[in-house]
């Protein structure tokens, strides 16, 4: 079998960038080129100042600095890179559709289709095309339909190789993946392509962690994995409401059930709700697929995970309003954190924007501090929600680059992201500069309740 020497990855985002950097680091003999139509993104990946990489991920700078220029390249010349590569990863975005059939539910596959058409147009030699993006089950059929129509005699093998990394831990997740899924056609050519991709991962992962399946199982396993993970969060969050109503403590419940090895302790951390670009998108997509196949009960079952997540975000904002004497109009509330989780600069679908939006509807002024999310991103998130004009958003949202300044003269502080640094703050200093009574709403249960209450704060966590 021919060895892979040149890889092209279309899409230099949160998946394409880190994934290819780790492949390049572990396979110095393979030339890996990551391409994107976004010129600024590619310029940022090529910036000599590694602090300017477009994505913040612990450990990413080090991997990029080792491989970039050696066998890792970032480019906007998509055609050239496709032409040269033996293996092409498609790692473009697959957001929820915002128009037409399936609006608000189905995954928008227009970027995927554009990639397939470009690969079909440019390729002069046989290629292995790898679906790295998260796709609805049977998308490979669409790719095949496009790639088989080139009339050039070029042969394509299509593989599904979904990515399971989580943001904030992408580099370690990639380097120590629990498993890698490689789905392919059940034919000699299909197995040859699957083995070629498996060999790449085998540079650093044990063979028994590389699972080969048929394409449809691989595509569906990705949606299923995200649905199960999100379901655990909604399950524990639903219980957090019950805990608040009964005097039970959700942290204790979580620990108690997580100690059962059949349940396991991971992904039972209660929160203001899950965010991120994928859980909601992939659940909606799963619900849509079930609906279109006439499986309404299955669709309803998974939709409930999203309904519960929306309830949790609303519940948190409601709690702030009712506790602040039923009005936040004209009151200033500090948000610690805007990213959808710690250790990332990503704020897609962050619970913070929904909670801010709800409080701003009640005319609160939100003072935000986040260690990595830029102010322009915060405004763009709010403008995307489209609840009020851009000028009203700028009146009501005030980003700060110093947490102590953000918390000055506020009526309450809400913790929206679990950044470690929040635990290290001088909370006495914060208390002294706040309006009294001083409230803390800990949407991540990360702060020391006893310590804060001793200082004089009124502390409200989630589910305790
Ligand atoms: P992203 O938006 O960060 O990156 C996608 C990139 O693709 C963008 O930079 C965009 O400019 C580029 N692009 C789109 N169409 C293109 C084209 N035709 N030619 C060249 N470039 C093009 O998205 P992401 O977060 O990296 O997600 C990519 C896929 O991976 C999605 O399907 C997502 O569901 C999946 N996924 C994401 C994560 C995650 O943690 N973000 C994890 C696992 C899987
Ligand atoms: C998630 C999955 O964990 C990855 O395996 C998957 O590859 C990825 O989606 C994807 O397909 O995009 P990610 O969204 O980056 O990764 O981050 P998670 O750690 O899963 O967190 C998602 C959200 O759930 C965050 O808002 C986080 O704060 C929240 N969360 C997570 C909880 O509220 N409680 C938990 O116990 C865990």
Short mmCIF file of C-alpha atoms and ligand atoms in Angstrom, two decimals:
data_model
loop_
_atom_site.label_atom_id
_atom_site.label_comp_id
_atom_site.label_asym_id
_atom_site.label_seq_id
_atom_site.Cartn_x
_atom_site.Cartn_y
_atom_site.Cartn_z
CA UNK A 1 0.00 0.00 0.00
CA UNK A 2 1.16 3.52 -0.84
CA UNK A 3 2.37 5.50 2.13
CA UNK A 4 0.86 8.91 2.75
CA UNK A 5 3.46 11.66 2.38
CA UNK A 6 1.29 14.73 1.83
CA UNK A 7 -1.86 15.75 3.66
CA UNK A 8 -4.14 18.68 2.97
CA UNK A 9 -6.68 19.83 5.54
CA UNK A 10 -9.44 22.19 4.42
CA UNK A 11 -10.48 24.35 7.39
CA UNK A 12 -8.01 25.95 9.80
CA UNK A 13 -10.44 26.26 12.71
CA UNK A 14 -10.67 24.82 16.21
CA UNK A 15 -10.46 21.28 14.83
CA UNK A 16 -8.35 21.59 11.67
CA UNK A 17 -5.59 23.66 13.29
CA UNK A 18 -4.88 21.63 16.45
CA UNK A 19 -5.54 18.24 14.81
CA UNK A 20 -3.13 18.84 11.97
CA UNK A 21 -0.53 20.37 14.29
CA UNK A 22 -0.55 17.17 16.36
CA UNK A 23 -0.38 14.94 13.25
CA UNK A 24 2.55 17.01 11.93
CA UNK A 25 4.34 16.85 15.27
CA UNK A 26 4.04 13.06 15.45
CA UNK A 27 4.68 12.33 11.76
CA UNK A 28 7.68 14.45 10.74
CA UNK A 29 7.96 12.62 7.41
CA UNK A 30 4.47 13.74 6.32
CA UNK A 31 3.99 17.23 4.89
CA UNK A 32 0.79 18.66 6.35
CA UNK A 33 -0.78 21.77 4.81
CA UNK A 34 -3.79 23.41 6.44
CA UNK A 35 -5.75 25.65 4.10
CA UNK A 36 -8.58 28.08 4.66
CA UNK A 37 -10.39 30.71 2.64
CA UNK A 38 -10.19 33.05 5.62
CA UNK A 39 -6.99 35.01 4.87
CA UNK A 40 -6.77 36.59 8.31
CA UNK A 41 -7.01 33.20 10.01
CA UNK A 42 -4.15 31.83 7.91
CA UNK A 43 -2.07 34.98 8.53
CA UNK A 44 -2.61 34.49 12.28
CA UNK A 45 -1.55 30.83 12.09
CA UNK A 46 1.62 31.99 10.32
CA UNK A 47 2.34 34.84 12.74
CA UNK A 48 5.88 34.54 14.14
CA UNK A 49 4.45 35.72 17.48
CA UNK A 50 2.90 32.50 18.79
CA UNK A 51 0.69 34.48 21.15
CA UNK A 52 -1.21 35.64 18.07
CA UNK A 53 -2.35 32.16 16.96
CA UNK A 54 -6.08 32.41 16.16
CA UNK A 55 -6.96 29.74 18.70
CA UNK A 56 -6.03 29.63 22.33
CA UNK A 57 -5.39 26.09 23.57
CA UNK A 58 -2.99 25.08 26.34
CA UNK A 59 0.07 23.41 24.78
CA UNK A 60 -0.78 24.42 21.20
CA UNK A 61 1.94 27.05 20.88
CA UNK A 62 4.59 24.49 21.69
CA UNK A 63 3.33 21.96 19.12
CA UNK A 64 3.00 24.61 16.40
CA UNK A 65 6.44 26.01 17.10
CA UNK A 66 7.97 22.53 16.79
CA UNK A 67 6.32 21.60 13.48
CA UNK A 68 5.56 24.85 11.67
CA UNK A 69 7.93 25.40 8.75
CA UNK A 70 9.32 21.85 9.18
CA UNK A 71 6.37 19.81 7.93
CA UNK A 72 3.39 21.94 8.99
CA UNK A 73 2.21 24.74 6.71
CA UNK A 74 -0.75 27.12 6.66
CA UNK A 75 -1.89 28.50 3.33
CA UNK A 76 -4.76 30.10 1.42
CA UNK A 77 -3.84 28.27 -1.78
CA UNK A 78 -6.53 25.61 -1.48
CA UNK A 79 -6.30 24.30 -5.07
CA UNK A 80 -2.54 23.73 -4.93
CA UNK A 81 -2.70 21.92 -1.63
CA UNK A 82 -5.57 19.67 -2.79
CA UNK A 83 -3.72 18.88 -6.00
CA UNK A 84 -0.53 17.84 -4.19
CA UNK A 85 -2.07 15.78 -1.38
CA UNK A 86 -2.77 12.06 -1.30
CA UNK A 87 -5.12 12.49 1.65
CA UNK A 88 -7.51 15.42 2.17
CA UNK A 89 -9.25 16.12 5.47
CA UNK A 90 -12.43 18.18 5.31
CA UNK A 91 -12.61 20.08 8.58
CA UNK A 92 -14.93 22.94 7.74
CA UNK A 93 -17.77 24.24 9.85
CA UNK A 94 -21.20 22.55 9.75
CA UNK A 95 -23.41 25.02 11.63
CA UNK A 96 -27.14 24.72 12.18
CA UNK A 97 -29.05 25.91 9.10
CA UNK A 98 -30.41 29.44 9.42
CA UNK A 99 -32.63 29.32 6.33
CA UNK A 100 -34.92 27.13 4.25
CA UNK A 101 -35.70 23.46 4.79
CA UNK A 102 -34.52 22.26 8.18
CA UNK A 103 -33.92 25.86 9.39
CA UNK A 104 -32.86 25.91 13.04
CA UNK A 105 -32.39 22.11 13.14
CA UNK A 106 -30.43 20.50 10.30
CA UNK A 107 -26.68 20.88 9.81
CA UNK A 108 -25.81 23.26 6.99
CA UNK A 109 -23.71 21.21 4.60
CA UNK A 110 -23.02 23.91 2.04
CA UNK A 111 -19.36 24.27 3.05
CA UNK A 112 -18.89 20.51 2.85
CA UNK A 113 -20.42 20.38 -0.59
CA UNK A 114 -18.25 23.29 -1.77
CA UNK A 115 -15.17 21.39 -0.61
CA UNK A 116 -16.28 18.24 -2.44
CA UNK A 117 -16.83 20.20 -5.65
CA UNK A 118 -13.45 21.88 -5.32
CA UNK A 119 -11.72 18.54 -4.72
CA UNK A 120 -13.55 17.07 -7.73
CA UNK A 121 -12.53 20.00 -9.92
CA UNK A 122 -8.87 20.17 -8.91
CA UNK A 123 -7.77 16.56 -8.42
CA UNK A 124 -5.61 14.94 -11.05
CA UNK A 125 -4.53 11.92 -8.99
CA UNK A 126 -6.40 9.42 -6.76
CA UNK A 127 -7.19 10.73 -3.26
CA UNK A 128 -8.45 9.60 0.09
CA UNK A 129 -11.03 12.13 1.30
CA UNK A 130 -11.55 12.16 5.07
CA UNK A 131 -14.65 13.60 6.73
CA UNK A 132 -13.27 15.23 9.87
CA UNK A 133 -16.21 17.61 10.35
CA UNK A 134 -19.20 16.32 12.29
CA UNK A 135 -21.77 15.25 9.72
CA UNK A 136 -25.24 13.74 9.56
CA UNK A 137 -25.25 10.01 9.02
CA UNK A 138 -25.01 9.15 5.30
CA UNK A 139 -23.24 12.38 4.26
CA UNK A 140 -20.52 10.28 2.66
CA UNK A 141 -23.16 9.35 0.09
CA UNK A 142 -23.43 13.00 -0.97
CA UNK A 143 -19.66 13.30 -1.20
CA UNK A 144 -19.48 10.15 -3.28
CA UNK A 145 -22.20 11.40 -5.63
CA UNK A 146 -20.17 14.56 -6.30
CA UNK A 147 -16.74 12.95 -6.46
CA UNK A 148 -17.86 10.14 -8.77
CA UNK A 149 -19.03 12.61 -11.40
CA UNK A 150 -15.70 14.17 -12.32
CA UNK A 151 -15.30 12.23 -15.57
CA UNK A 152 -11.51 12.40 -15.15
CA UNK A 153 -10.99 8.81 -14.07
CA UNK A 154 -9.57 9.96 -10.73
CA UNK A 155 -10.63 7.57 -7.93
CA UNK A 156 -11.69 8.70 -4.46
CA UNK A 157 -12.05 6.75 -1.25
CA UNK A 158 -14.20 8.44 1.37
CA UNK A 159 -13.50 7.87 5.06
CA UNK A 160 -15.26 9.12 8.16
CA UNK A 161 -12.87 10.11 10.94
CA UNK A 162 -14.85 12.23 13.42
CA UNK A 163 -13.00 14.30 15.97
CA UNK A 164 -13.62 13.88 19.70
CA UNK A 165 -11.33 16.59 21.11
CA UNK A 166 -12.80 19.06 23.59
CA UNK A 167 -11.72 22.68 23.51
CA UNK A 168 -9.42 23.75 26.30
CA UNK A 169 -7.87 20.26 26.35
CA UNK A 170 -7.50 19.75 22.58
CA UNK A 171 -3.79 19.01 22.53
CA UNK A 172 -3.84 16.41 25.30
CA UNK A 173 -7.07 14.91 23.94
CA UNK A 174 -5.43 14.47 20.53
CA UNK A 175 -2.15 13.22 21.90
CA UNK A 176 -3.83 10.70 24.25
CA UNK A 177 -7.11 9.99 22.45
CA UNK A 178 -9.30 7.36 24.16
CA UNK A 179 -10.09 6.12 20.68
CA UNK A 180 -9.90 7.15 17.05
CA UNK A 181 -12.73 6.15 14.76
CA UNK A 182 -12.02 5.32 11.13
CA UNK A 183 -15.06 4.44 9.05
CA UNK A 184 -14.75 3.27 5.45
CA UNK A 185 -16.25 1.35 2.62
CA UNK A 186 -16.28 -2.41 3.25
CA UNK A 187 -14.22 -3.27 0.15
CA UNK A 188 -10.50 -4.00 -0.47
CA UNK A 189 -9.96 -0.36 -1.57
CA UNK A 190 -11.93 0.85 1.45
CA UNK A 191 -9.82 -1.24 3.85
CA UNK A 192 -6.64 -0.04 2.18
CA UNK A 193 -7.69 3.58 2.71
CA UNK A 194 -8.71 2.88 6.33
CA UNK A 195 -5.33 1.28 6.97
CA UNK A 196 -3.51 4.26 5.46
CA UNK A 197 -5.28 6.60 7.87
CA UNK A 198 -4.90 4.20 10.81
CA UNK A 199 -1.14 4.08 10.15
CA UNK A 200 -0.94 7.84 10.64
CA UNK A 201 -2.56 7.66 14.08
CA UNK A 202 -0.47 4.59 14.94
CA UNK A 203 2.59 6.90 14.97
CA UNK A 204 1.58 7.84 18.51
CA UNK A 205 -1.48 5.83 19.58
CA UNK A 206 -1.70 2.11 20.41
CA UNK A 207 -3.36 0.13 17.60
CA UNK A 208 -6.16 -1.10 19.85
CA UNK A 209 -7.41 2.46 20.25
CA UNK A 210 -7.92 2.83 16.50
CA UNK A 211 -11.37 1.45 15.72
CA UNK A 212 -12.39 0.65 12.17
CA UNK A 213 -16.11 0.57 11.31
CA UNK A 214 -18.36 1.10 8.35
CA UNK A 215 -18.87 4.74 7.32
CA UNK A 216 -22.41 5.07 8.64
CA UNK A 217 -21.54 3.75 12.12
CA UNK A 218 -18.65 6.16 12.32
CA UNK A 219 -20.76 9.17 11.28
CA UNK A 220 -23.55 8.25 13.68
CA UNK A 221 -21.20 7.46 16.59
CA UNK A 222 -20.01 11.06 16.62
CA UNK A 223 -23.51 12.51 16.95
CA UNK A 224 -24.32 9.84 19.54
CA UNK A 225 -21.24 10.60 21.64
CA UNK A 226 -22.11 14.29 21.83
CA UNK A 227 -25.77 13.51 22.55
CA UNK A 228 -24.80 11.22 25.46
CA UNK A 229 -22.36 13.77 26.91
CA UNK A 230 -24.89 16.61 26.68
CA UNK A 231 -27.57 14.36 28.14
CA UNK A 232 -25.50 13.80 31.28
CA UNK A 233 -25.14 17.54 31.80
CA UNK A 234 -28.85 18.16 31.33
CA UNK A 235 -29.61 15.27 33.67
CA UNK A 236 -27.51 16.66 36.51
CA UNK A 237 -28.71 20.21 35.79
CA UNK A 238 -32.34 19.07 36.03
CA UNK A 239 -31.48 17.63 39.44
CA UNK A 240 -29.83 20.90 40.48
CA UNK A 241 -33.26 22.58 40.32
CA UNK A 242 -34.72 19.82 42.46
CA UNK A 243 -31.83 20.15 44.93
CA UNK A 244 -32.49 23.87 45.33
CA UNK A 245 -36.14 23.11 46.06
CA UNK A 246 -35.43 20.37 48.60
CA UNK A 247 -32.24 21.31 50.41
CA UNK A 248 -30.19 18.51 48.85
CA UNK A 249 -26.76 19.47 47.50
CA UNK A 250 -26.18 18.60 43.85
CA UNK A 251 -22.42 18.36 44.34
CA UNK A 252 -22.99 15.63 46.92
CA UNK A 253 -25.55 13.89 44.72
CA UNK A 254 -23.12 14.06 41.81
CA UNK A 255 -20.32 12.55 43.86
CA UNK A 256 -22.61 9.85 45.23
CA UNK A 257 -23.90 8.68 41.87
CA UNK A 258 -20.57 9.14 40.08
CA UNK A 259 -18.92 6.71 42.50
CA UNK A 260 -21.00 3.94 40.93
CA UNK A 261 -18.63 2.59 38.31
CA UNK A 262 -21.58 1.89 36.01
CA UNK A 263 -22.37 5.62 35.96
CA UNK A 264 -18.87 7.08 36.31
CA UNK A 265 -17.88 10.49 37.63
CA UNK A 266 -17.17 12.47 34.45
CA UNK A 267 -19.57 14.98 32.90
CA UNK A 268 -21.67 15.28 36.03
CA UNK A 269 -20.63 18.81 36.84
CA UNK A 270 -23.68 20.99 37.26
CA UNK A 271 -23.51 24.39 35.58
CA UNK A 272 -25.40 27.34 34.22
CA UNK A 273 -25.84 25.13 31.13
CA UNK A 274 -23.66 23.72 28.41
CA UNK A 275 -22.43 25.92 25.58
CA UNK A 276 -20.03 25.53 22.71
CA UNK A 277 -20.41 25.17 19.00
CA UNK A 278 -21.31 21.51 18.95
CA UNK A 279 -23.58 20.01 21.63
CA UNK A 280 -26.67 21.96 20.68
CA UNK A 281 -25.91 21.86 16.95
CA UNK A 282 -25.35 18.11 16.96
CA UNK A 283 -28.40 17.39 19.13
CA UNK A 284 -30.61 19.49 16.85
CA UNK A 285 -29.19 17.62 13.90
CA UNK A 286 -29.92 14.26 15.56
CA UNK A 287 -33.47 15.39 16.35
CA UNK A 288 -33.94 16.51 12.75
CA UNK A 289 -32.66 13.22 11.34
CA UNK A 290 -35.05 11.28 13.60
CA UNK A 291 -37.96 13.50 12.57
CA UNK A 292 -37.26 13.09 8.88
CA UNK A 293 -37.14 9.32 9.37
CA UNK A 294 -40.54 9.39 11.13
CA UNK A 295 -39.05 8.56 14.55
CA UNK A 296 -40.90 11.29 16.46
CA UNK A 297 -40.55 9.68 19.92
CA UNK A 298 -36.80 9.36 19.48
CA UNK A 299 -36.65 12.98 18.30
CA UNK A 300 -38.67 14.15 21.33
CA UNK A 301 -36.42 12.19 23.68
CA UNK A 302 -33.23 13.95 22.51
CA UNK A 303 -34.87 17.35 22.11
CA UNK A 304 -35.60 17.34 25.83
CA UNK A 305 -31.84 17.60 26.49
CA UNK A 306 -31.83 21.00 24.77
CA UNK A 307 -35.08 22.12 26.41
CA UNK A 308 -33.54 21.37 29.82
CA UNK A 309 -30.38 23.29 28.90
CA UNK A 310 -32.39 26.36 27.89
CA UNK A 311 -34.34 26.08 31.14
CA UNK A 312 -31.11 26.03 33.14
CA UNK A 313 -29.77 29.22 31.53
CA UNK A 314 -33.12 30.98 32.03
CA UNK A 315 -33.36 29.74 35.60
CA UNK A 316 -29.96 31.23 36.42
CA UNK A 317 -30.89 34.67 35.02
CA UNK A 318 -34.30 34.52 36.77
CA UNK A 319 -32.58 33.72 40.05
CA UNK A 320 -30.38 36.81 39.71
CA UNK A 321 -33.39 39.02 39.03
CA UNK A 322 -35.57 37.67 41.84
CA UNK A 323 -32.72 37.76 44.35
CA UNK A 324 -31.86 41.34 43.47
CA UNK A 325 -35.30 42.32 44.81
CA UNK A 326 -37.11 41.57 41.56
CA UNK A 327 -35.48 44.29 39.54
CA UNK A 328 -32.13 44.73 37.86
CA UNK A 329 -33.10 47.84 35.91
CA UNK A 330 -30.17 50.25 36.03
CA UNK A 331 -28.18 47.87 38.22
CA UNK A 332 -24.66 46.88 37.30
CA UNK A 333 -23.82 43.17 37.35
CA UNK A 334 -20.29 41.87 36.80
CA UNK A 335 -19.77 38.73 34.71
CA UNK A 336 -16.63 36.77 35.43
CA UNK A 337 -16.09 34.80 32.24
CA UNK A 338 -17.63 34.89 28.80
CA UNK A 339 -16.04 31.84 27.09
CA UNK A 340 -18.25 28.73 26.99
CA UNK A 341 -15.70 26.92 29.19
CA UNK A 342 -12.28 27.61 30.66
CA UNK A 343 -9.01 27.53 28.71
CA UNK A 344 -10.49 28.58 25.39
CA UNK A 345 -11.15 31.89 23.62
CA UNK A 346 -14.23 30.36 21.98
CA UNK A 347 -17.60 31.83 22.93
CA UNK A 348 -19.87 30.12 20.41
CA UNK A 349 -23.24 29.38 22.08
CA UNK A 350 -21.80 30.44 25.42
CA UNK A 351 -24.40 30.46 28.23
CA UNK A 352 -22.97 33.89 29.17
CA UNK A 353 -24.51 35.55 26.14
CA UNK A 354 -27.97 34.16 26.85
CA UNK A 355 -27.84 35.13 30.53
CA UNK A 356 -26.53 38.59 29.62
CA UNK A 357 -29.26 38.99 27.02
CA UNK A 358 -31.99 38.13 29.51
CA UNK A 359 -30.62 40.53 32.14
CA UNK A 360 -30.21 43.25 29.52
CA UNK A 361 -33.87 42.78 28.57
CA UNK A 362 -34.50 43.84 32.16
CA UNK A 363 -32.18 46.83 31.58
CA UNK A 364 -29.23 45.64 33.67
CA UNK A 365 -25.74 46.87 32.77
CA UNK A 366 -23.31 43.97 32.40
CA UNK A 367 -19.61 44.54 33.17
CA UNK A 368 -17.64 41.61 31.73
CA UNK A 369 -14.17 40.33 32.28
CA UNK A 370 -12.82 37.27 30.46
CA UNK A 371 -9.12 36.37 30.32
CA UNK A 372 -9.23 35.35 26.62
CA UNK A 373 -12.40 36.49 24.83
CA UNK A 374 -12.01 39.85 23.07
CA UNK A 375 -14.64 42.62 23.56
CA UNK A 376 -15.49 42.69 19.84
CA UNK A 377 -16.36 38.99 20.08
CA UNK A 378 -18.72 39.66 23.02
CA UNK A 379 -20.55 42.33 21.03
CA UNK A 380 -20.70 40.12 17.99
CA UNK A 381 -22.26 37.33 20.13
CA UNK A 382 -24.94 39.70 21.41
CA UNK A 383 -25.61 41.22 18.02
CA UNK A 384 -26.09 37.69 16.67
CA UNK A 385 -28.93 37.20 19.17
CA UNK A 386 -30.53 40.24 17.59
CA UNK A 387 -32.58 41.23 20.67
CA UNK A 388 -31.77 44.94 20.47
CA UNK A 389 -29.81 47.43 18.37
CA UNK A 390 -26.02 47.41 18.32
CA UNK A 391 -25.93 50.80 20.01
CA UNK A 392 -28.18 49.52 22.81
CA UNK A 393 -25.87 46.55 23.22
CA UNK A 394 -22.90 48.91 23.58
CA UNK A 395 -24.81 50.92 26.17
CA UNK A 396 -25.59 47.87 28.29
CA UNK A 397 -22.48 45.70 27.91
CA UNK A 398 -19.17 46.98 29.25
CA UNK A 399 -16.10 44.80 28.72
CA UNK A 400 -13.13 45.28 31.08
CA UNK A 401 -9.60 43.96 30.91
CA UNK A 402 -9.17 44.06 34.66
CA UNK A 403 -11.45 41.91 36.86
CA UNK A 404 -11.24 44.27 39.84
CA UNK A 405 -12.39 47.18 37.66
CA UNK A 406 -15.24 45.06 36.28
CA UNK A 407 -16.41 44.26 39.81
CA UNK A 408 -16.28 47.85 41.09
CA UNK A 409 -19.61 49.38 42.20
CA UNK A 410 -21.64 46.39 41.02
CA UNK A 411 -24.70 45.00 42.79
CA UNK A 412 -23.79 41.40 42.02
CA UNK A 413 -21.14 39.18 40.48
CA UNK A 414 -22.05 36.22 38.30
CA UNK A 415 -19.49 33.53 37.48
CA UNK A 416 -20.21 32.26 33.96
CA UNK A 417 -16.97 30.41 33.15
CA UNK A 418 -14.89 28.21 35.43
CA UNK A 419 -11.52 29.96 34.82
CA UNK A 420 -9.10 28.88 37.58
CA UNK A 421 -7.86 32.43 38.20
CA UNK A 422 -11.25 33.47 39.66
CA UNK A 423 -10.55 31.31 42.70
CA UNK A 424 -7.31 33.19 43.38
CA UNK A 425 -8.78 36.71 43.46
CA UNK A 426 -8.61 39.01 46.46
CA UNK A 427 -12.30 38.65 47.34
CA UNK A 428 -12.05 41.03 50.32
CA UNK A 429 -10.88 43.78 47.97
CA UNK A 430 -13.74 42.96 45.57
CA UNK A 431 -16.26 43.00 48.42
CA UNK A 432 -15.08 46.37 49.68
CA UNK A 433 -15.62 47.98 46.28
CA UNK A 434 -19.11 46.59 45.70
CA UNK A 435 -22.62 47.85 46.42
CA UNK A 436 -24.16 46.28 49.52
CA UNK A 437 -25.73 43.83 50.03
CA UNK A 438 -23.13 42.09 47.84
CA UNK A 439 -24.26 39.01 45.91
CA UNK A 440 -22.30 36.29 44.14
CA UNK A 441 -24.11 33.96 41.70
CA UNK A 442 -21.71 31.13 41.03
CA UNK A 443 -22.87 29.53 37.77
CA UNK A 444 -20.04 27.02 37.94
CA UNK A 445 -19.85 26.23 41.67
CA UNK A 446 -16.13 26.99 41.71
CA UNK A 447 -15.83 29.55 44.49
CA UNK A 448 -15.43 28.84 48.18
CA UNK A 449 -18.92 29.46 49.60
CA UNK A 450 -17.78 29.51 53.24
CA UNK A 451 -14.96 31.95 52.57
CA UNK A 452 -17.23 34.31 50.66
CA UNK A 453 -19.98 34.18 53.30
CA UNK A 454 -17.40 34.92 55.98
CA UNK A 455 -16.39 38.07 54.09
CA UNK A 456 -20.05 39.14 53.94
CA UNK A 457 -21.20 38.04 50.49
CA UNK A 458 -24.61 36.48 49.86
CA UNK A 459 -23.58 33.39 47.92
CA UNK A 460 -25.83 31.51 45.47
CA UNK A 461 -24.41 28.47 43.73
CA UNK A 462 -26.20 26.05 41.44
CA UNK A 463 -28.13 23.27 43.16
CA UNK A 464 -26.76 23.88 46.65
P1 LIG B 1 -14.39 26.58 12.69
O1 LIG B 1 -15.49 27.47 12.27
O2 LIG B 1 -13.49 26.98 13.81
O3 LIG B 1 -13.43 26.30 11.42
C1 LIG B 1 -13.88 25.98 10.14
C2 LIG B 1 -13.00 26.70 9.12
O4 LIG B 1 -13.34 26.21 7.82
C3 LIG B 1 -13.20 28.21 9.07
O5 LIG B 1 -11.95 28.85 9.35
C4 LIG B 1 -13.69 28.48 7.65
O6 LIG B 1 -13.19 29.69 7.09
C5 LIG B 1 -13.15 27.29 6.90
N1 LIG B 1 -13.88 26.97 5.65
C6 LIG B 1 -15.21 26.78 5.49
N2 LIG B 1 -15.47 26.45 4.21
C7 LIG B 1 -14.29 26.45 3.55
C8 LIG B 1 -13.92 26.18 2.19
N3 LIG B 1 -14.84 25.82 1.28
N4 LIG B 1 -12.62 26.28 1.86
C9 LIG B 1 -11.70 26.64 2.78
N5 LIG B 1 -11.97 26.88 4.08
C10 LIG B 1 -13.27 26.79 4.45
O7 LIG B 1 -15.06 25.17 12.98
P2 LIG B 1 -14.52 24.03 13.99
O8 LIG B 1 -14.91 24.36 15.38
O9 LIG B 1 -13.09 23.74 13.67
O10 LIG B 1 -15.43 22.80 13.55
C11 LIG B 1 -15.23 22.14 12.32
C12 LIG B 1 -16.02 20.85 12.32
O11 LIG B 1 -15.52 19.99 13.35
C13 LIG B 1 -17.51 21.01 12.62
O12 LIG B 1 -18.22 20.06 11.86
C14 LIG B 1 -17.62 20.67 14.09
O13 LIG B 1 -18.89 20.15 14.42
C15 LIG B 1 -16.57 19.60 14.25
N6 LIG B 1 -15.99 19.49 15.60
C16 LIG B 1 -15.66 20.61 16.30
C17 LIG B 1 -15.06 20.49 17.56
C18 LIG B 1 -14.68 21.69 18.37
O14 LIG B 1 -14.28 21.51 19.50
N7 LIG B 1 -14.78 22.90 17.87
C19 LIG B 1 -14.76 19.22 18.05
C20 LIG B 1 -15.09 18.09 17.29
C21 LIG B 1 -15.70 18.25 16.05
C1 LIG B 2 -17.50 18.56 23.28
C2 LIG B 2 -17.13 17.10 23.53
O1 LIG B 2 -16.69 16.96 24.89
C3 LIG B 2 -16.04 16.64 22.59
O2 LIG B 2 -15.78 15.25 22.78
C4 LIG B 2 -16.49 16.89 21.15
O3 LIG B 2 -15.47 16.52 20.25
C5 LIG B 2 -16.84 18.34 20.97
O4 LIG B 2 -17.87 18.71 21.92
C6 LIG B 2 -17.38 18.66 19.62
O5 LIG B 2 -17.89 17.81 18.93
O6 LIG B 2 -17.30 19.85 19.32
P1 LIG B 2 -16.46 20.92 23.90
O7 LIG B 2 -17.80 21.43 23.53
O8 LIG B 2 -15.26 21.55 23.31
O9 LIG B 2 -16.35 19.35 23.55
O10 LIG B 2 -16.26 21.00 25.49
P2 LIG B 2 -16.90 20.15 26.71
O11 LIG B 2 -15.85 19.94 27.71
O12 LIG B 2 -17.64 18.98 26.26
O13 LIG B 2 -17.93 21.21 27.33
C7 LIG B 2 -19.11 21.57 26.64
C8 LIG B 2 -19.98 22.41 27.55
O14 LIG B 2 -20.51 21.61 28.61
C9 LIG B 2 -19.23 23.56 28.25
O15 LIG B 2 -20.05 24.70 28.30
C10 LIG B 2 -18.96 23.01 29.63
O16 LIG B 2 -18.80 24.00 30.58
C11 LIG B 2 -20.20 22.19 29.86
N1 LIG B 2 -20.04 21.11 30.85
C12 LIG B 2 -19.16 20.11 30.61
C13 LIG B 2 -20.82 21.10 31.99
O17 LIG B 2 -21.65 22.00 32.20
N2 LIG B 2 -20.69 20.07 32.89
C14 LIG B 2 -19.81 19.05 32.67
O18 LIG B 2 -19.75 18.13 33.52
C15 LIG B 2 -19.03 19.07 31.51
#
